Tab-separated table of C-alpha atoms in Angstrom:
chain	number	residue	atom	x	y	z
A	1	MET	CA	21.851	69.019	98.957
A	2	GLU	CA	19.137	71.539	99.076
A	3	LYS	CA	19.204	72.750	95.441
A	4	PHE	CA	20.132	71.423	92.094
A	5	ILE	CA	21.303	73.830	89.153
A	6	PRO	CA	21.425	71.760	85.959
A	7	LEU	CA	23.894	72.307	83.287
A	8	SER	CA	21.537	73.126	80.283
A	9	ILE	CA	17.835	72.291	80.170
A	10	PRO	CA	15.039	73.097	77.697
A	11	ASN	CA	12.829	76.124	78.368
A	12	PHE	CA	9.141	75.780	77.397
A	13	GLU	CA	7.470	78.968	78.576
A	14	GLY	CA	5.948	79.958	75.225
A	15	ASN	CA	3.364	78.462	72.835
A	16	GLU	CA	4.765	74.892	72.727
A	17	LYS	CA	1.770	73.077	74.300
A	18	LYS	CA	-0.571	75.232	72.209
A	19	TYR	CA	1.100	74.230	68.906
A	20	VAL	CA	1.693	70.707	69.697
A	21	ASP	CA	-1.863	70.189	70.791
A	22	ASP	CA	-3.022	71.788	67.539
A	23	ALA	CA	-0.819	69.362	65.474
A	24	LEU	CA	-2.320	66.508	67.346
A	25	GLU	CA	-5.830	67.681	66.742
A	26	GLN	CA	-5.171	68.144	63.127
A	27	GLY	CA	-3.768	64.461	63.042
A	28	TRP	CA	-0.585	65.673	61.377
A	29	VAL	CA	2.176	64.122	63.574
A	30	SER	CA	4.682	62.483	61.198
A	31	THR	CA	6.859	63.887	58.281
A	32	GLY	CA	4.126	66.054	56.800
A	33	GLY	CA	2.218	69.038	57.999
A	34	GLU	CA	2.144	72.907	58.253
A	35	TYR	CA	4.353	73.257	61.144
A	36	ILE	CA	7.357	71.712	59.208
A	37	ASN	CA	6.957	74.201	56.456
A	38	LYS	CA	6.349	77.098	59.059
A	39	LEU	CA	9.478	76.052	61.079
A	40	GLU	CA	11.604	76.039	57.845
A	41	LYS	CA	10.305	79.565	56.785
A	42	ASP	CA	10.825	81.008	60.222
A	43	LEU	CA	14.382	79.639	60.560
A	44	ALA	CA	15.167	81.013	57.016
A	45	GLY	CA	13.897	84.326	58.018
A	46	PHE	CA	15.817	84.452	61.272
A	47	LEU	CA	19.092	83.390	59.549
A	48	HIS	CA	18.477	85.552	56.547
A	49	ALA	CA	18.834	82.459	54.448
A	50	ASP	CA	17.137	81.547	51.173
A	51	ASN	CA	16.138	78.028	52.011
A	52	VAL	CA	16.185	75.738	55.077
A	53	ALA	CA	15.226	72.025	55.360
A	54	ALA	CA	14.234	70.679	58.735
A	55	CYS	CA	15.441	67.225	59.634
A	56	GLN	CA	15.914	64.760	62.450
A	57	SER	CA	19.207	65.915	63.878
A	58	GLY	CA	22.254	67.974	63.449
A	59	THR	CA	24.101	64.717	62.665
A	60	SER	CA	21.695	63.970	59.911
A	61	ALA	CA	22.220	67.419	58.543
A	62	ILE	CA	25.984	66.896	58.274
A	63	HIS	CA	25.545	63.470	56.764
A	64	MET	CA	23.223	64.738	54.130
A	65	ALA	CA	25.728	67.519	53.348
A	66	LEU	CA	28.483	64.953	52.721
A	67	VAL	CA	26.105	62.909	50.551
A	68	ASP	CA	25.345	66.055	48.546
A	69	ILE	CA	28.927	66.953	48.187
A	70	GLY	CA	29.724	63.442	46.919
A	71	VAL	CA	31.988	62.301	49.579
A	72	GLU	CA	32.768	58.572	48.710
A	73	PRO	CA	34.804	55.687	50.318
A	74	ASN	CA	38.470	56.493	51.018
A	75	ASP	CA	37.905	60.362	50.475
A	76	ILE	CA	39.307	62.546	53.216
A	77	VAL	CA	37.330	65.215	55.350
A	78	LEU	CA	39.256	67.523	57.500
A	79	VAL	CA	37.945	68.204	61.038
A	80	SER	CA	39.082	69.260	64.490
A	81	PRO	CA	39.288	66.555	67.181
A	82	LEU	CA	37.880	69.001	69.791
A	83	THR	CA	34.231	68.548	69.142
A	84	PHE	CA	31.364	66.165	69.849
A	85	ILE	CA	31.694	62.873	67.999
A	86	ALA	CA	28.481	63.533	66.084
A	87	ALA	CA	30.410	66.146	63.882
A	88	VAL	CA	32.798	63.296	62.807
A	89	ASN	CA	30.629	60.010	62.605
A	90	PRO	CA	29.025	61.099	59.347
A	91	ILE	CA	32.479	60.944	57.666
A	92	ARG	CA	32.402	57.333	58.375
A	93	TYR	CA	28.859	56.780	57.355
A	94	GLN	CA	30.143	57.568	53.863
A	95	PHE	CA	33.163	55.173	54.432
A	96	ALA	CA	35.476	58.159	54.175
A	97	GLU	CA	38.355	59.073	56.530
A	98	PRO	CA	38.803	61.994	58.859
A	99	VAL	CA	42.100	63.769	59.274
A	100	PHE	CA	42.247	65.764	62.452
A	101	ILE	CA	43.475	69.289	62.345
A	102	ASP	CA	44.240	71.132	65.607
A	103	CYS	CA	41.970	73.879	67.059
A	104	ASP	CA	43.037	77.388	67.974
A	105	ASP	CA	42.212	79.456	71.062
A	106	SER	CA	38.652	79.933	69.805
A	107	LEU	CA	38.231	76.099	70.369
A	108	CYS	CA	37.394	75.941	66.630
A	109	ILE	CA	39.570	74.531	63.853
A	110	ASP	CA	42.899	76.314	63.347
A	111	PRO	CA	43.060	77.845	59.836
A	112	ILE	CA	46.867	78.341	60.132
A	113	LYS	CA	47.422	74.593	60.716
A	114	LEU	CA	44.851	73.752	58.072
A	115	LYS	CA	46.562	75.846	55.523
A	116	LYS	CA	49.802	74.334	56.420
A	117	PHE	CA	48.458	70.798	56.079
A	118	CYS	CA	47.186	71.668	52.651
A	119	GLN	CA	50.432	73.210	51.506
A	120	GLU	CA	52.890	70.809	53.026
A	121	GLU	CA	51.184	67.393	53.288
A	122	CYS	CA	49.057	67.487	50.102
A	123	ASN	CA	49.349	67.973	46.355
A	124	TYR	CA	46.910	70.072	44.331
A	125	VAL	CA	46.520	68.478	41.029
A	126	ASP	CA	43.868	69.363	38.263
A	127	GLY	CA	41.557	70.922	40.727
A	128	ARG	CA	41.814	68.316	43.353
A	129	LEU	CA	43.556	68.310	46.706
A	130	LEU	CA	45.276	64.952	47.214
A	131	HIS	CA	46.714	63.483	50.478
A	132	LYS	CA	48.575	60.163	50.052
A	133	GLY	CA	46.715	59.433	46.860
A	134	HIS	CA	43.257	60.204	48.403
A	135	ILE	CA	41.085	63.193	47.568
A	136	VAL	CA	40.438	65.716	50.233
A	137	LYS	CA	36.688	66.657	49.586
A	138	ALA	CA	35.710	68.777	52.495
A	139	VAL	CA	36.284	70.472	55.833
A	140	ILE	CA	33.717	70.342	58.679
A	141	VAL	CA	34.067	73.504	60.687
A	142	VAL	CA	32.428	73.315	64.155
A	143	HIS	CA	31.520	76.649	65.826
A	144	VAL	CA	32.248	75.515	69.338
A	145	PHE	CA	29.942	76.527	72.209
A	146	GLY	CA	28.450	79.485	70.255
A	147	ASN	CA	31.824	80.927	69.228
A	148	MET	CA	32.666	81.379	65.479
A	149	ALA	CA	35.593	80.051	63.692
A	150	ASP	CA	37.652	82.269	61.538
A	151	MET	CA	35.546	81.964	58.332
A	152	GLU	CA	37.417	84.487	56.400
A	153	SER	CA	40.673	82.619	56.575
A	154	LEU	CA	38.848	79.169	56.198
A	155	ILE	CA	36.839	80.137	53.129
A	156	ASP	CA	40.008	81.500	51.509
A	157	ILE	CA	41.619	78.170	52.096
A	158	ALA	CA	38.594	76.160	50.804
A	159	GLU	CA	38.507	78.163	47.657
A	160	THR	CA	42.297	77.864	47.061
A	161	TYR	CA	42.039	74.066	47.191
A	162	ASN	CA	38.484	73.444	45.848
A	163	LEU	CA	37.194	72.164	49.296
A	164	LYS	CA	33.496	72.174	50.493
A	165	VAL	CA	32.943	73.827	53.705
A	166	VAL	CA	30.257	72.263	56.080
A	167	GLU	CA	29.596	74.522	58.966
A	168	ASP	CA	28.495	72.713	62.107
A	169	ALA	CA	26.468	75.551	63.672
A	170	THR	CA	24.639	73.121	65.989
A	171	GLU	CA	25.750	75.094	69.020
A	172	ALA	CA	25.917	78.544	67.327
A	173	LEU	CA	22.295	79.283	66.293
A	174	GLY	CA	22.053	83.063	66.325
A	175	THR	CA	25.830	83.786	66.290
A	176	TYR	CA	26.726	86.329	63.644
A	177	TYR	CA	29.693	88.452	62.440
A	178	THR	CA	29.533	92.191	63.338
A	179	ARG	CA	32.438	93.060	61.101
A	180	GLY	CA	34.610	92.205	58.184
A	181	ARG	CA	33.785	90.447	54.937
A	182	TYR	CA	30.968	88.451	56.480
A	183	GLU	CA	29.355	91.190	58.583
A	184	GLY	CA	25.776	90.347	59.377
A	185	LYS	CA	26.177	86.820	58.219
A	186	PHE	CA	25.077	83.972	60.639
A	187	ALA	CA	26.963	80.913	61.638
A	188	GLY	CA	25.904	78.107	59.176
A	189	THR	CA	25.188	80.514	56.244
A	190	ILE	CA	28.768	81.304	55.143
A	191	GLY	CA	30.113	77.999	53.946
A	192	HIS	CA	28.623	75.695	51.346
A	193	TYR	CA	26.402	74.021	53.969
A	194	GLY	CA	25.211	74.772	57.478
A	195	ALA	CA	23.946	72.236	59.991
A	196	TYR	CA	21.788	73.147	63.104
A	197	SER	CA	20.720	71.006	66.158
A	198	PHE	CA	17.658	71.348	68.268
A	199	ASN	CA	18.653	68.652	70.760
A	200	GLY	CA	17.328	69.024	74.222
A	201	ASN	CA	20.239	71.032	75.579
A	202	LYS	CA	20.561	73.496	72.742
A	203	ILE	CA	19.467	77.059	72.768
A	204	ILE	CA	16.050	76.004	71.223
A	205	THR	CA	14.810	72.463	71.019
A	206	THR	CA	12.389	70.192	69.314
A	207	GLY	CA	13.361	67.274	71.544
A	208	GLY	CA	15.548	65.754	68.771
A	209	GLY	CA	15.806	67.584	65.561
A	210	GLY	CA	17.935	69.735	63.315
A	211	ALA	CA	18.097	71.750	60.117
A	212	ILE	CA	20.237	72.388	57.244
A	213	THR	CA	20.858	75.257	54.859
A	214	ALA	CA	23.179	75.767	51.817
A	215	ASN	CA	24.449	78.328	49.596
A	216	SER	CA	22.206	77.177	46.812
A	217	PHE	CA	18.317	77.096	46.962
A	218	LYS	CA	18.388	73.967	44.786
A	219	VAL	CA	20.905	72.070	47.064
A	220	VAL	CA	18.537	72.519	50.009
A	221	ASP	CA	15.673	71.238	47.993
A	222	HIS	CA	17.882	68.247	47.024
A	223	VAL	CA	18.685	67.646	50.623
A	224	ARG	CA	15.035	67.809	51.688
A	225	TYR	CA	14.429	65.292	48.986
A	226	LEU	CA	17.064	62.984	50.349
A	227	SER	CA	15.536	63.302	53.825
A	228	THR	CA	12.247	61.942	52.706
A	229	GLN	CA	13.483	58.617	51.242
A	230	ALA	CA	14.172	60.398	47.891
A	231	LYS	CA	10.586	59.921	46.799
A	232	ASP	CA	10.107	61.102	43.158
A	233	ASP	CA	6.436	59.883	43.106
A	234	PRO	CA	4.894	59.291	46.528
A	235	CYS	CA	1.838	57.718	44.993
A	236	PHE	CA	3.524	55.094	43.059
A	237	TYR	CA	6.792	54.907	45.288
A	238	VAL	CA	9.302	55.894	42.677
A	239	HIS	CA	12.898	56.605	44.065
A	240	ASN	CA	15.693	57.749	41.862
A	241	GLU	CA	18.231	57.966	44.641
A	242	VAL	CA	19.170	56.349	47.952
A	243	GLY	CA	17.387	58.345	50.407
A	244	PHE	CA	17.112	58.568	54.237
A	245	ASN	CA	14.502	58.733	56.881
A	246	TYR	CA	15.680	62.056	58.161
A	247	ARG	CA	12.804	64.402	57.803
A	248	MET	CA	11.645	66.122	60.983
A	249	THR	CA	8.104	65.215	62.269
A	250	ASN	CA	5.263	67.870	62.471
A	251	LEU	CA	5.001	67.237	66.186
A	252	GLN	CA	8.688	68.232	66.554
A	253	ALA	CA	8.286	71.292	64.326
A	254	ALA	CA	5.216	72.458	66.355
A	255	LEU	CA	7.532	72.674	69.342
A	256	GLY	CA	10.123	74.223	67.075
A	257	VAL	CA	7.863	77.017	65.869
A	258	ALA	CA	7.216	78.074	69.426
A	259	GLN	CA	10.842	77.909	70.382
A	260	VAL	CA	11.888	80.137	67.383
A	261	GLU	CA	9.379	82.690	68.636
A	262	LYS	CA	11.424	82.784	71.956
A	263	LEU	CA	14.815	82.546	70.448
A	264	PRO	CA	15.799	86.357	70.369
A	265	GLU	CA	14.786	86.480	74.071
A	266	PHE	CA	16.782	83.263	74.845
A	267	ILE	CA	19.835	84.698	73.177
A	268	ALA	CA	19.459	87.979	75.141
A	269	ARG	CA	19.355	85.896	78.407
A	270	LYS	CA	22.402	83.856	77.525
A	271	GLN	CA	24.317	86.911	76.901
A	272	SER	CA	23.134	88.713	79.945
A	273	ASN	CA	23.804	85.719	82.218
A	274	TYR	CA	27.422	85.276	80.582
A	275	ASP	CA	28.177	88.876	81.648
A	276	ILE	CA	27.202	88.090	85.244
A	277	TYR	CA	29.614	85.178	85.215
A	278	LYS	CA	32.308	87.236	83.580
A	279	LYS	CA	32.039	89.887	86.316
A	280	GLU	CA	32.092	87.078	89.031
A	281	PHE	CA	35.214	85.383	87.631
A	282	SER	CA	37.023	88.695	86.646
A	283	GLY	CA	40.523	88.620	88.226
A	284	PHE	CA	40.098	85.141	89.733
A	285	GLU	CA	43.414	83.508	89.619
A	286	PHE	CA	42.481	79.811	89.535
A	287	ALA	CA	40.051	79.894	86.555
A	288	SER	CA	38.876	82.341	83.807
A	289	LEU	CA	35.723	82.584	81.768
A	290	VAL	CA	36.510	81.679	78.124
A	291	THR	CA	35.744	84.627	75.924
A	292	PHE	CA	34.304	84.665	72.318
A	293	ARG	CA	35.967	85.859	69.070
A	294	VAL	CA	36.329	89.619	68.649
A	295	GLY	CA	34.076	90.852	65.808
A	296	ILE	CA	31.056	88.475	66.413
A	297	GLU	CA	27.918	88.653	68.362
A	298	SER	CA	27.762	85.223	70.025
A	299	ASN	CA	24.595	83.411	71.134
A	300	LYS	CA	26.796	82.465	74.110
A	301	TRP	CA	25.195	79.056	74.204
A	302	PHE	CA	27.697	77.476	76.721
A	303	TYR	CA	29.768	79.010	79.332
A	304	SER	CA	33.320	77.590	79.854
A	305	LEU	CA	35.792	78.030	82.524
A	306	GLU	CA	39.471	77.479	81.779
A	307	ILE	CA	41.041	75.935	84.880
A	308	ASN	CA	44.491	77.276	85.722
A	309	ARG	CA	46.406	73.988	85.787
A	310	GLU	CA	49.579	75.671	87.131
A	311	LYS	CA	47.521	75.969	90.430
A	312	ILE	CA	44.990	73.276	90.190
A	313	THR	CA	46.232	69.714	89.685
A	314	ALA	CA	42.904	67.934	90.781
A	315	SER	CA	41.305	65.878	88.025
A	316	MET	CA	38.332	67.256	86.136
A	317	SER	CA	36.262	64.283	87.403
A	318	ASP	CA	37.101	65.229	90.970
A	319	ILE	CA	36.044	68.831	90.464
A	320	ILE	CA	32.812	67.921	88.730
A	321	SER	CA	32.024	65.286	91.504
A	322	LYS	CA	32.566	67.821	94.329
A	323	LEU	CA	30.485	70.465	92.522
A	324	GLN	CA	27.558	67.839	92.091
A	325	LYS	CA	27.510	67.392	95.786
A	326	LYS	CA	26.889	71.093	95.962
A	327	GLY	CA	23.957	70.745	93.641
A	328	ILE	CA	25.853	72.159	90.744
A	329	GLN	CA	25.888	70.177	87.428
A	330	THR	CA	28.986	70.762	85.407
A	331	ARG	CA	30.643	69.051	82.488
A	332	ALA	CA	34.063	68.507	81.120
A	333	ILE	CA	34.711	69.325	77.437
A	334	TRP	CA	34.578	66.200	75.101
A	335	GLY	CA	37.132	63.535	74.956
A	336	LEU	CA	39.228	64.246	71.934
A	337	ILE	CA	37.887	62.370	68.912
A	338	ASN	CA	41.191	61.218	67.689
A	339	GLU	CA	41.649	59.381	71.083
A	340	GLN	CA	38.349	57.570	70.714
A	341	LYS	CA	38.369	53.949	69.951
A	342	PRO	CA	36.794	54.072	66.458
A	343	TYR	CA	39.271	56.780	65.308
A	344	LEU	CA	42.605	55.801	66.989
A	345	GLU	CA	44.101	54.744	63.560
A	346	CYS	CA	43.159	58.021	61.919
A	347	GLU	CA	45.663	60.570	61.053
A	348	SER	CA	46.129	63.640	63.216
A	349	TYR	CA	48.063	66.794	62.337
A	350	MET	CA	49.832	69.009	64.733
A	351	ILE	CA	47.327	68.334	67.651
A	352	GLU	CA	48.543	70.678	70.511
A	353	LYS	CA	45.877	73.267	71.493
A	354	ALA	CA	43.165	70.620	71.501
A	355	VAL	CA	45.037	68.539	74.205
A	356	TYR	CA	45.661	71.860	76.225
A	357	TYR	CA	42.021	72.729	76.289
A	358	ALA	CA	40.675	69.193	76.769
A	359	GLU	CA	42.495	69.177	80.122
A	360	ARG	CA	41.252	72.608	81.272
A	361	ILE	CA	37.801	73.312	80.052
A	362	LEU	CA	34.855	72.995	82.573
A	363	ASN	CA	31.330	73.775	81.335
A	364	ILE	CA	29.131	75.542	83.896
A	365	PRO	CA	25.435	75.948	84.257
A	366	CYS	CA	23.893	78.149	81.438
A	367	SER	CA	20.080	77.370	81.133
A	368	THR	CA	17.998	80.218	79.898
A	369	GLN	CA	15.916	80.112	83.060
A	370	ILE	CA	18.812	80.155	85.522
A	371	THR	CA	18.368	83.152	87.908
A	372	GLU	CA	20.945	85.655	88.937
A	373	ASP	CA	21.059	84.233	92.541
A	374	GLU	CA	21.793	80.880	91.061
A	375	ILE	CA	24.570	82.289	88.987
A	376	LEU	CA	26.053	84.008	92.069
A	377	TYR	CA	25.762	80.672	94.072
A	378	VAL	CA	27.395	78.655	91.263
A	379	SER	CA	30.318	81.279	91.015
A	380	SER	CA	30.898	81.484	94.651
A	381	GLU	CA	30.892	77.556	95.102
A	382	ILE	CA	33.306	76.998	92.164
A	383	LYS	CA	35.701	79.732	93.373
A	384	ARG	CA	35.497	78.284	96.949
A	385	LEU	CA	36.335	74.854	95.778
A	386	LEU	CA	39.224	75.827	93.422
A	387	GLU	CA	40.632	77.844	96.245
A	388	GLU	CA	40.531	74.802	98.496
A	389	LEU	CA	42.099	72.676	95.819
A	390	ALA	CA	44.868	75.187	95.200
A	391	ASN	CA	45.741	75.002	98.910
A	392	GLU	CA	45.872	71.216	99.197
């Protein structure tokens, strides 16, 4: 194997070292320092949001949103099973229960089935949506791979049934609507809360890290307070709520400030590279590049191929293994969360599309520093392999 093309790796070609060295020289390395404040302001400016709080991960952002909502033991939170498990685990942190609603062809939660669940499987009584005697408090909407869920329909449903909407925009930083009711609005800024991730494979990274915004300036301030162990008086250690050690560090934020400076360029590269892949797989009968919702400008964080299962019967693990030998790192989509051991007993509703796509989606290399020659190599090797498998 002469070359190796990774799936998605971080890109540090800006001021990362300069800012991290500066934070080290200042001695501000933990959960206080000017870089945290600057990162929050820079993110708020980019997203056209009033207030953003930096935290330790996208998971912690979702968790604090559920805490602020008041999700309690035995409450219900609705979520799609076609997502990374980190979108679901915070529900259990609150000893609440997920109910899994199918995705649609965008890979995001299906508003048609969500509405049908609320109408036919629940009762709306005195401003509360009840399912089998339990309160349905919220819906977590994951914007998968940089796509955007149908937020117009989802917000209408949420308003009808008094549900809080937590947008998991951990994969969609920079995606926004170009038309409709939410024209110009970014993923994560439409619902009641928006969560972002800066994990190592995301479009920008702070190593580990995340951020949260909300439709209320005061709510974000409250979440920021929760993230610092709910300190009411840091000198005399007065705490009036149960808090969390979820605040981002200044070292992470220094990295993040440099990454945000490069974010528009990174998005432009993602979009340009996607177009090259799209051209290469146009008309290919054994796989097609997954598209994004009409009416949005996607950050095109991840590129996904839908394998034609009428022609290709090889297992996804076999395909991934054969491509690995060619120096190409690929990845299957997640195992469905309702099929994971901790969630086997949870209720699922009309799960069809999620199963369909879980068997067909292959993620292909999409780093911002991938070259056109590498894209052409990846494309040709994938097409060659699938043609060979189709003829077996």
